[in-house]
Structure formats: C-alpha cells, structure tokens
C-alpha cells in the first residue's frame, strides 16, 4: 500500500543527495577560472559581479560567509587568462601575424578585466603582483623562446609569464613559494615540474639536471620570505641566483622595479659584480600604468641579460628611457635587443611532439628531471678530502733560526703536495718559529678547485686542518650550565645535564694574511653541518664575509644577516650562515622578546655541533670583569653575550679570529674554549690564577703561553713580511701661521691640565694622577716641540 510522503518513516538519505564537502581551494579556484575563461571566450567583459558569481558557484558560498576571499578571486581571474590564452593564443598570433599586431589584441583583453583592489597579508608580504599579460608578452618577445628551450620561471605566480613560453612550444620548469599558487600552477601546467622554495636560492636548491636556456622572471621588488619590512636586495639576489643556474649562452629576462638597474648609482656595483657571470644587453623602464589593474602603479623595468662574458664588467648599454606604454617598450625590444647567442650545456630534454595538445595519460616520472626540493646538489662529486703528509719537525731539519725578531714562515708538521704557496711572504715571531704544532689527523672536505685554483694557500690550508683537529676533541672535565648561561660549574661525568665543552681554535694572523678566507674554509658545510654563525664588529663586514665565502665555492645567499629577523621571532632558515654583529648579539630580553643570544640558540639547538666564528674576537674584551684604578669594572655586555653563547652551545666548534687577541691578560676571558684555566688542560685552577701568573711573568710568560698553544695545535699567528718594502721620509715645512696656531693650542692644553690638577686637589681626590702640567700635545704623525725653532716637521 502506498503511503504519503508525510507518513513515510525517517530513512537514511541516499548518498547521491548527501551534502557535498566544499572543494579544496585549488580545485575551487580552477573551477572558477574555467567559468571566467568561458565568459572571456564569449567576448564578455568581467567585473566584480561576474567574479563574485563565479567564486560563489565554485565554492558554494559567499565571501561574507568566509567561503573565499577576494585575493582568491583574483587568483582565479589570472588563471582564467592562462586558460583563455592556451585556447585562443595560437589563433590570435596566427591572425595577427606579428608581435606588433598581437599586442593590441592582448591590450583589449586586459581592458576587459577588473582591477585588483584588495590585498591580503600574504600578498603584501610576498609582493604578489603578477605580470600583466601585455608586459608578459613583451618580456617573452625579448626572451624569444623556441621549442628547443627549457624555460625556467622563478616566482611563477599564476603562470602569466609561463603561458607565453608555452605558446612558443618551449618546455617549462616553474617555481613558486606560495602554497596555493604552487598548487594552481601544478593544475594549470601539468607537464611542467613545479617546485616550492625561495627563488633567491633557486640555483642552490634546483636539481642539478635542470639547466635552463631561458629564465623568465618577475621577482618581488623589495620583499623576501621571513623578512620583516622592505628588503632592498631582493631583486639583485633573484637575478644573481637565476643567472647562476642559466646555461652558458642562455638568456635571462626580468621584470623588476624601475629603481634597480645598472644606471642607478646605488646598484651599479651590484650589476658590475653580476656581469662577472653575464652581460646586460638591454634595460628600459615602463610607467606604472601597466600595473594599474594589478593593484599597484609602481614604475617597472625590463632587463635582458645574456650569460656570455662581459668584455668590460663596468660597461652597460644605454637605456632608451621610460616607455609610456607596452607598445613603445615592444618597439625598443624589437630594435635594441640583440639576437640570442648560441646555448651550450642546457638540459637535454626532448620537446613535446605536438603543442599545445596535452597528453591523455601522465608521462612517466622518469621522462622529465624532477625539481625536487634538495638542499644542494649531491655533494659526492663536489668535494675532495684534503691529502697531506705529516712529518716530524725540528729547527735544524728544515730551517735555520736567526737572531732576528721574525722568521720566515713555512709549514712545519704537514706537507700539502699540491698546495699553492702564500702569494706574499709570511713571517712569525722567532719564539713561535722555534716550536711546531703537533701532527694532525683531521682531513677537511674542500671543493677540488681550492687546490687546483690556488684559492687557499698552503698556510691557509694549514689553518683549516688545525682548526678541524682542535674541534675534533673536547676540553677535560664535565660541567653544568645554569639557565642564564652565566654560571658554569664542574660536575661528575654522570651528573644530570652534565656537558663537555668542545675545544676551540684561535687564528691570530695579522692583516693581509687572509683570515676571512681561512674562516670560510674552516666552515664545515661540506661535512654536512649546514648551519653556522659568523659574528663580527660591523654589519658592513658582511660584504667581506660574502666575498670570502663565495671565493671558496659557497653562495652569497648562504650568508643571512640576523637583522632580517625581528628580535623574539623564530629564525626561519633551514640552513645558512647567520651573520651578526657583537652590538646586535648583546641585545638583551625586552618584555616578552627573548634576547638575541637566545634567539640564535633556539635556531641552532642545544646539540648544535657546527661552527661559531667570533671574528675580531677582541671586541669581547672584559668579558668577565676586571679591576681598574677606580675599582671593579663590570663585565662588558657583548663579552658576556659571547660567553653565554659558548656556554649554551657546548658542542659548537668555536673559532676565535683576531690579530690583536687581547690588550691585557684580563681581556682574554672570552677565550673560554682554549681551556687555559679551570679544565685541567693548563695548570691554572681559576681564571684569577691564570691572570696572576701571566702578570707576574710579564711579556715572557705571554710568549711562552703563545708557544704552548701553538705546540698544542690551538693557535696560529702569521704576519705579512715587510722584507723588500722601501720608504722615504717626506718633510713638510710648516708656515709661520701653522706654528702660531700650534703654539696657542699647546698653551691652552697646559692651562687645562693645570686647572684640572688644582680641581682634583681641591676635591681631595687621591689615588689619581693628573697628567703632567708640562705635557705637550702630540700632533698625529708629526714630531714637534712646544716652541719650534725651525719651521719644519718630519712626517713618515
């Protein structure tokens, strides 16, 4: 018997009518893009209402309900342009017959699109302003891709540059760091390999098999992932990394901000360095109106760089100026961009047989090199183990010591057969020359060209060996470290939280001996320790660090300044050399923001066993406090910070670098990892005992200490020889007016000292000695008396 619907018993809903789960974002965006592409194909203009309707249909809800945001709608809009161009781009170009006729057609298409007025935090931080199709077309014309090319697009966004390479039947390799955009690229360009990482390090991370013949890029103009605020070097770093990966003879075409170019004084030297690997063949700017519909009106620049030797790295092609529109820019490209040079060394991948027809079945993964996220090319073929022979050294065996203060320097305990002698003669003190370091066993891993190219001299390689040898051992005894990292106490080896401190090494070479390159060579990167810290006196010295690191085979992008990360924020680096200054390191806890020392410790981890470099280590003077004429001196903040870092990272490989070392024995307190006191390695129970013994022994005791440290393999100190240096005395004759000024200054100086002495006496201050009232000020580099009888002074 039939029953009415109202009388029907409750029953399970058929699966066909179950509420469907909302689509994932990428699928939803692709659905919306398909709907929008159909409207474009019908010749309709799109506005915000059409955009909203497509998004609501794809996501089953409104933006007000949180189903999507307007930034998602803009991604779908750009994907729709890709789909439209894939379907109609070939016919448009065939109908146009030339680039000049094709551009107006693209312009009319762009005019049918709504403006992107709303931004998200991600779009702001990563500067996600995709390339307008008109500018993308001009950039592709400058690149001139062919079916024989592999085109790499870093920061590919939604593929508005890549689609023009696809229309030219080129093969694609795409990179995009944003998760949603990367997923969208994978769906839009199924035959292309898509990877995700910061394009500033694209040369570092790409599979070695990927060697593009063309690079098309629109990098962020002044933003970098995990960096707060504006990062001006972003563009240059993207360019350098892309150019490094490009095949010889390949072409890089980049859309950048107008203010970054070889014709800009602030960036000229950066492009001079860039021309060591390539040659800028074209550069011109474009008014910001081209980007108006993409949410900004910043002026832009189109730059073309070929990977061919630059005859003169300081010479650049003249810019034709600023183009008022894409049509004028295209005209300049057609007239001024030279033909592409021959390409060698590009990836040997077969081009698709027919394009743009897509394969009905996915290709086997083995048919294309995969852009896996690898930290570096496989290290096995990229380094060799340094070979050397050890030998027993005695003064009479290889050198003859003289009575001079300095002796010529030569390797004593080891012999490196293929090493290049140091380019300038080195010397060491006679006392140091009388002893030899021990025979080592440590074998560093270095790139082959370090030896074949003479990148590091024999003396510098010796430092790499002995630093590694010292770092292979630990100081005697076990210790506990309190939560502040200030208090270190001896403890039994089986005590809870007991640690052993890894032994450090001290590089005391003088100026000109190449300490920076030695530091770079000592870094354990090829030993698999891909995190390190480099601390120096000035933030300007990061350029020297980058120079020395790249000289030994590293990448400039490996060195990252700590200032790029806010205090208290996590350091978002998977690997790298963190560069900071002592002034930054001493920054203490501020409210809820942890100290800079703690920030570094959190990044490295308490079990860190990589290298920590204290460059210009004497900047940590007075790390433990001192006694002066006016009483106790408090420890310096940066000295304390350096000690805390050493105490917290007990297994770190500490490297001290300083030509000065310490002006007084007390100032050597920062060198805790040499084991000079409190460890049993030296006969001093406390630092106070060490200081007292050194002060009692005077210079002779310090000389013996330096000899002992060298004999233990913990210290090296070489200097440039002045042998053969000539100088002459140049006499500058003073005028009568100069003599009068100096005499007046000398009289005033004596009055000041006389009154200062009287003031101290009046205040009954004892124990302090004023300067002699007869003191005469000394002019720099001149020898003068108060009353100069002859109108001359001697300056050397």
mmCIF file of N, CA and C in Angstrom, residues 344-424:
data_model
loop_
_atom_site.group_PDB
_atom_site.id
_atom_site.type_symbol
_atom_site.label_atom_id
_atom_site.label_comp_id
_atom_site.label_asym_id
_atom_site.label_seq_id
_atom_site.Cartn_x
_atom_site.Cartn_y
_atom_site.Cartn_z
ATOM 1 N N UNK A 344 74.963 26.476 -24.813
ATOM 2 C CA UNK A 344 75.663 25.216 -24.533
ATOM 3 C C UNK A 344 75.356 24.790 -23.112
ATOM 4 N N UNK A 345 75.222 23.491 -22.909
ATOM 5 C CA UNK A 345 75.064 22.955 -21.558
ATOM 6 C C UNK A 345 73.661 22.973 -21.023
ATOM 7 N N UNK A 346 72.635 23.227 -21.866
ATOM 8 C CA UNK A 346 71.262 23.229 -21.381
ATOM 9 C C UNK A 346 70.796 21.805 -21.135
ATOM 10 N N UNK A 347 69.701 21.646 -20.367
ATOM 11 C CA UNK A 347 69.172 20.318 -20.055
ATOM 12 C C UNK A 347 68.735 19.613 -21.327
ATOM 13 N N UNK A 348 69.199 18.385 -21.581
ATOM 14 C CA UNK A 348 68.857 17.668 -22.812
ATOM 15 C C UNK A 348 67.536 16.939 -22.692
ATOM 16 N N UNK A 349 66.436 17.692 -22.647
ATOM 17 C CA UNK A 349 65.125 17.066 -22.549
ATOM 18 C C UNK A 349 64.411 17.215 -23.883
ATOM 19 N N UNK A 350 63.713 16.180 -24.303
ATOM 20 C CA UNK A 350 63.012 16.211 -25.578
ATOM 21 C C UNK A 350 61.805 17.112 -25.498
ATOM 22 N N UNK A 351 61.559 17.887 -26.554
ATOM 23 C CA UNK A 351 60.399 18.761 -26.607
ATOM 24 C C UNK A 351 59.153 17.951 -26.919
ATOM 25 N N UNK A 352 57.936 18.421 -26.518
ATOM 26 C CA UNK A 352 56.707 17.727 -26.865
ATOM 27 C C UNK A 352 56.555 17.637 -28.377
ATOM 28 N N UNK A 353 56.046 16.504 -28.846
ATOM 29 C CA UNK A 353 55.897 16.306 -30.281
ATOM 30 C C UNK A 353 54.865 17.248 -30.864
ATOM 31 N N UNK A 354 53.760 17.461 -30.191
ATOM 32 C CA UNK A 354 52.706 18.345 -30.669
ATOM 33 C C UNK A 354 52.332 19.283 -29.540
ATOM 34 N N UNK A 355 52.098 20.510 -29.875
ATOM 35 C CA UNK A 355 51.768 21.502 -28.841
ATOM 36 C C UNK A 355 50.721 22.443 -29.404
ATOM 37 N N UNK A 356 49.699 22.832 -28.658
ATOM 38 C CA UNK A 356 49.524 22.622 -27.233
ATOM 39 C C UNK A 356 48.642 21.447 -26.855
ATOM 40 N N UNK A 357 48.467 20.443 -27.764
ATOM 41 C CA UNK A 357 47.675 19.286 -27.397
ATOM 42 C C UNK A 357 48.327 18.603 -26.205
ATOM 43 N N UNK A 358 47.553 18.264 -25.197
ATOM 44 C CA UNK A 358 48.083 17.722 -23.959
ATOM 45 C C UNK A 358 47.992 16.207 -23.968
ATOM 46 N N UNK A 359 48.888 15.561 -23.321
ATOM 47 C CA UNK A 359 48.895 14.108 -23.256
ATOM 48 C C UNK A 359 47.673 13.617 -22.494
ATOM 49 N N UNK A 360 47.092 12.532 -22.954
ATOM 50 C CA UNK A 360 45.901 11.996 -22.300
ATOM 51 C C UNK A 360 46.253 11.202 -21.062
ATOM 52 N N UNK A 361 47.469 10.738 -20.987
ATOM 53 C CA UNK A 361 47.922 9.994 -19.813
ATOM 54 C C UNK A 361 49.170 10.667 -19.275
ATOM 55 N N UNK A 362 49.337 10.642 -17.967
ATOM 56 C CA UNK A 362 50.530 11.281 -17.407
ATOM 57 C C UNK A 362 51.795 10.594 -17.866
ATOM 58 N N UNK A 363 52.810 11.413 -18.108
ATOM 59 C CA UNK A 363 54.083 10.847 -18.524
ATOM 60 C C UNK A 363 54.758 10.138 -17.368
ATOM 61 N N UNK A 364 55.564 9.140 -17.678
ATOM 62 C CA UNK A 364 56.334 8.517 -16.586
ATOM 63 C C UNK A 364 57.219 9.563 -15.921
ATOM 64 N N UNK A 365 57.355 9.454 -14.639
ATOM 65 C CA UNK A 365 58.139 10.448 -13.912
ATOM 66 C C UNK A 365 59.586 10.479 -14.365
ATOM 67 N N UNK A 366 60.063 9.369 -14.869
ATOM 68 C CA UNK A 366 61.472 9.317 -15.272
ATOM 69 C C UNK A 366 61.742 10.087 -16.549
ATOM 70 N N UNK A 367 60.673 10.499 -17.277
ATOM 71 C CA UNK A 367 60.897 11.158 -18.551
ATOM 72 C C UNK A 367 61.332 12.596 -18.402
ATOM 73 N N UNK A 368 61.094 13.193 -17.252
ATOM 74 C CA UNK A 368 61.492 14.577 -17.020
ATOM 75 C C UNK A 368 62.299 14.662 -15.731
ATOM 76 N N UNK A 369 63.353 15.452 -15.700
ATOM 77 C CA UNK A 369 64.050 15.691 -14.431
ATOM 78 C C UNK A 369 63.086 16.348 -13.446
ATOM 79 N N UNK A 370 63.049 15.852 -12.245
ATOM 80 C CA UNK A 370 62.114 16.369 -11.255
ATOM 81 C C UNK A 370 62.773 17.480 -10.452
ATOM 82 N N UNK A 371 62.010 18.541 -10.205
ATOM 83 C CA UNK A 371 62.526 19.664 -9.425
ATOM 84 C C UNK A 371 62.283 19.404 -7.955
ATOM 85 N N UNK A 372 62.898 18.374 -7.426
ATOM 86 C CA UNK A 372 62.718 18.069 -6.024
ATOM 87 C C UNK A 372 63.388 19.145 -5.184
ATOM 88 N N UNK A 373 62.844 19.377 -3.997
ATOM 89 C CA UNK A 373 63.430 20.375 -3.101
ATOM 90 C C UNK A 373 64.638 19.753 -2.411
ATOM 91 N N UNK A 374 65.786 19.978 -2.968
ATOM 92 C CA UNK A 374 67.013 19.459 -2.385
ATOM 93 C C UNK A 374 67.815 20.615 -1.837
ATOM 94 N N UNK A 375 68.533 20.365 -0.777
ATOM 95 C CA UNK A 375 69.281 21.449 -0.151
ATOM 96 C C UNK A 375 70.453 21.875 -1.002
ATOM 97 N N UNK A 376 71.059 20.955 -1.709
ATOM 98 C CA UNK A 376 72.195 21.252 -2.568
ATOM 99 C C UNK A 376 72.355 20.124 -3.564
ATOM 100 N N UNK A 377 73.036 20.334 -4.648
ATOM 101 C CA UNK A 377 73.413 19.208 -5.490
ATOM 102 C C UNK A 377 74.161 18.165 -4.656
ATOM 103 N N UNK A 378 74.022 16.914 -5.056
ATOM 104 C CA UNK A 378 74.665 15.834 -4.313
ATOM 105 C C UNK A 378 76.130 16.156 -4.077
ATOM 106 N N UNK A 379 76.585 16.117 -2.819
ATOM 107 C CA UNK A 379 77.930 16.590 -2.516
ATOM 108 C C UNK A 379 79.051 15.667 -2.962
ATOM 109 N N UNK A 380 78.730 14.410 -3.289
ATOM 110 C CA UNK A 380 79.799 13.444 -3.542
ATOM 111 C C UNK A 380 80.814 13.913 -4.583
ATOM 112 N N UNK A 381 80.377 14.411 -5.760
ATOM 113 C CA UNK A 381 81.379 14.813 -6.743
ATOM 114 C C UNK A 381 81.910 16.223 -6.532
ATOM 115 N N UNK A 382 81.396 16.935 -5.506
ATOM 116 C CA UNK A 382 81.719 18.341 -5.366
ATOM 117 C C UNK A 382 82.812 18.626 -4.354
ATOM 118 N N UNK A 383 83.381 17.590 -3.729
ATOM 119 C CA UNK A 383 84.447 17.865 -2.775
ATOM 120 C C UNK A 383 85.450 16.713 -2.789
ATOM 121 N N UNK A 384 86.609 17.032 -2.303
ATOM 122 C CA UNK A 384 87.643 16.013 -2.129
ATOM 123 C C UNK A 384 88.175 16.128 -0.706
ATOM 124 N N UNK A 385 88.686 15.057 -0.219
ATOM 125 C CA UNK A 385 89.317 15.063 1.096
ATOM 126 C C UNK A 385 90.757 15.548 0.929
ATOM 127 N N UNK A 386 91.117 16.564 1.667
ATOM 128 C CA UNK A 386 92.444 17.149 1.530
ATOM 129 C C UNK A 386 93.518 16.117 1.899
ATOM 130 N N UNK A 387 94.439 15.907 0.991
ATOM 131 C CA UNK A 387 95.529 14.958 1.230
ATOM 132 C C UNK A 387 96.775 15.713 1.657
ATOM 133 N N UNK A 388 97.428 15.219 2.689
ATOM 134 C CA UNK A 388 98.681 15.822 3.137
ATOM 135 C C UNK A 388 99.492 14.755 3.867
ATOM 136 N N UNK A 389 100.758 15.031 4.027
ATOM 137 C CA UNK A 389 101.656 14.143 4.743
ATOM 138 C C UNK A 389 102.112 14.827 6.021
ATOM 139 N N UNK A 390 102.267 14.047 7.078
ATOM 140 C CA UNK A 390 102.796 14.586 8.333
ATOM 141 C C UNK A 390 104.292 14.295 8.412
ATOM 142 N N UNK A 391 104.974 15.103 9.198
ATOM 143 C CA UNK A 391 106.416 14.908 9.350
ATOM 144 C C UNK A 391 106.851 15.447 10.707
ATOM 145 N N UNK A 392 107.896 14.884 11.225
ATOM 146 C CA UNK A 392 108.452 15.335 12.496
ATOM 147 C C UNK A 392 109.403 16.501 12.232
ATOM 148 N N UNK A 393 109.100 17.614 12.864
ATOM 149 C CA UNK A 393 109.866 18.838 12.588
ATOM 150 C C UNK A 393 110.812 19.152 13.735
ATOM 151 N N UNK A 394 112.017 19.555 13.398
ATOM 152 C CA UNK A 394 112.964 20.101 14.362
ATOM 153 C C UNK A 394 113.579 21.348 13.751
ATOM 154 N N UNK A 395 114.023 22.298 14.561
ATOM 155 C CA UNK A 395 114.564 23.545 13.999
ATOM 156 C C UNK A 395 115.688 23.335 13.008
ATOM 157 N N UNK A 396 116.525 22.352 13.246
ATOM 158 C CA UNK A 396 117.650 22.159 12.362
ATOM 159 C C UNK A 396 117.342 21.372 11.116
ATOM 160 N N UNK A 397 116.147 20.755 11.073
ATOM 161 C CA UNK A 397 115.824 19.876 9.962
ATOM 162 C C UNK A 397 115.475 20.642 8.698
ATOM 163 N N UNK A 398 114.748 21.743 8.848
ATOM 164 C CA UNK A 398 114.294 22.430 7.637
ATOM 165 C C UNK A 398 114.555 23.919 7.637
ATOM 166 N N UNK A 399 114.794 24.516 8.799
ATOM 167 C CA UNK A 399 115.051 25.948 8.839
ATOM 168 C C UNK A 399 116.235 26.221 9.762
ATOM 169 N N UNK A 400 116.782 27.351 9.544
ATOM 170 C CA UNK A 400 117.876 27.796 10.408
ATOM 171 C C UNK A 400 117.449 29.081 11.077
ATOM 172 N N UNK A 401 117.221 28.990 12.407
ATOM 173 C CA UNK A 401 116.751 30.155 13.137
ATOM 174 C C UNK A 401 117.867 31.181 13.254
ATOM 175 N N UNK A 402 117.503 32.456 13.139
ATOM 176 C CA UNK A 402 118.467 33.549 13.240
ATOM 177 C C UNK A 402 118.223 34.324 14.521
ATOM 178 N N UNK A 403 118.925 35.411 14.677
ATOM 179 C CA UNK A 403 118.757 36.241 15.867
ATOM 180 C C UNK A 403 117.752 37.362 15.641
ATOM 181 N N UNK A 404 117.048 37.340 14.535
ATOM 182 C CA UNK A 404 116.091 38.399 14.252
ATOM 183 C C UNK A 404 114.803 38.179 15.048
ATOM 184 N N UNK A 405 113.971 39.214 15.081
ATOM 185 C CA UNK A 405 112.706 39.120 15.817
ATOM 186 C C UNK A 405 111.706 38.232 15.097
ATOM 187 N N UNK A 406 111.785 38.186 13.780
ATOM 188 C CA UNK A 406 110.837 37.406 12.989
ATOM 189 C C UNK A 406 111.566 36.436 12.088
ATOM 190 N N UNK A 407 110.919 35.310 11.855
ATOM 191 C CA UNK A 407 111.462 34.286 10.973
ATOM 192 C C UNK A 407 110.468 34.027 9.841
ATOM 193 N N UNK A 408 110.971 33.664 8.686
ATOM 194 C CA UNK A 408 110.104 33.318 7.577
ATOM 195 C C UNK A 408 109.217 32.136 7.934
ATOM 196 N N UNK A 409 107.965 32.171 7.467
ATOM 197 C CA UNK A 409 107.015 31.130 7.844
ATOM 198 C C UNK A 409 106.969 30.026 6.798
ATOM 199 N N UNK A 410 106.926 28.787 7.269
ATOM 200 C CA UNK A 410 106.752 27.625 6.399
ATOM 201 C C UNK A 410 106.017 26.557 7.190
ATOM 202 N N UNK A 411 105.281 25.707 6.483
ATOM 203 C CA UNK A 411 104.589 24.609 7.143
ATOM 204 C C UNK A 411 105.609 23.710 7.821
ATOM 205 N N UNK A 412 105.286 23.266 9.020
ATOM 206 C CA UNK A 412 106.256 22.512 9.799
ATOM 207 C C UNK A 412 105.884 21.040 9.940
ATOM 208 N N UNK A 413 104.693 20.765 10.457
ATOM 209 C CA UNK A 413 104.334 19.380 10.771
ATOM 210 C C UNK A 413 103.606 18.674 9.640
ATOM 211 N N UNK A 414 103.178 19.403 8.612
ATOM 212 C CA UNK A 414 102.481 18.762 7.499
ATOM 213 C C UNK A 414 103.062 19.269 6.180
ATOM 214 N N UNK A 415 102.819 18.498 5.130
ATOM 215 C CA UNK A 415 103.220 18.889 3.789
ATOM 216 C C UNK A 415 102.051 18.607 2.855
ATOM 217 N N UNK A 416 101.558 19.647 2.158
ATOM 218 C CA UNK A 416 100.444 19.513 1.222
ATOM 219 C C UNK A 416 101.032 19.603 -0.175
ATOM 220 N N UNK A 417 101.049 18.485 -0.870
ATOM 221 C CA UNK A 417 101.815 18.389 -2.109
ATOM 222 C C UNK A 417 101.355 19.379 -3.170
ATOM 223 N N UNK A 418 100.063 19.526 -3.356
ATOM 224 C CA UNK A 418 99.566 20.353 -4.461
ATOM 225 C C UNK A 418 99.198 21.772 -4.042
ATOM 226 N N UNK A 419 99.528 22.143 -2.827
ATOM 227 C CA UNK A 419 99.126 23.457 -2.335
ATOM 228 C C UNK A 419 99.963 24.567 -2.963
ATOM 229 N N UNK A 420 99.320 25.720 -3.118
ATOM 230 C CA UNK A 420 99.993 26.899 -3.663
ATOM 231 C C UNK A 420 100.634 27.694 -2.527
ATOM 232 N N UNK A 421 101.875 28.111 -2.660
ATOM 233 C CA UNK A 421 102.480 28.951 -1.608
ATOM 234 C C UNK A 421 101.686 30.243 -1.431
ATOM 235 N N UNK A 422 101.767 30.804 -0.249
ATOM 236 C CA UNK A 422 101.052 32.057 0.003
ATOM 237 C C UNK A 422 101.582 33.140 -0.944
ATOM 238 N N UNK A 423 100.686 33.944 -1.530
ATOM 239 C CA UNK A 423 101.135 34.903 -2.546
ATOM 240 C C UNK A 423 102.117 35.948 -2.043
ATOM 241 N N UNK A 424 102.076 36.239 -0.761
ATOM 242 C CA UNK A 424 103.070 37.158 -0.187
ATOM 243 C C UNK A 424 103.802 36.431 0.936
#
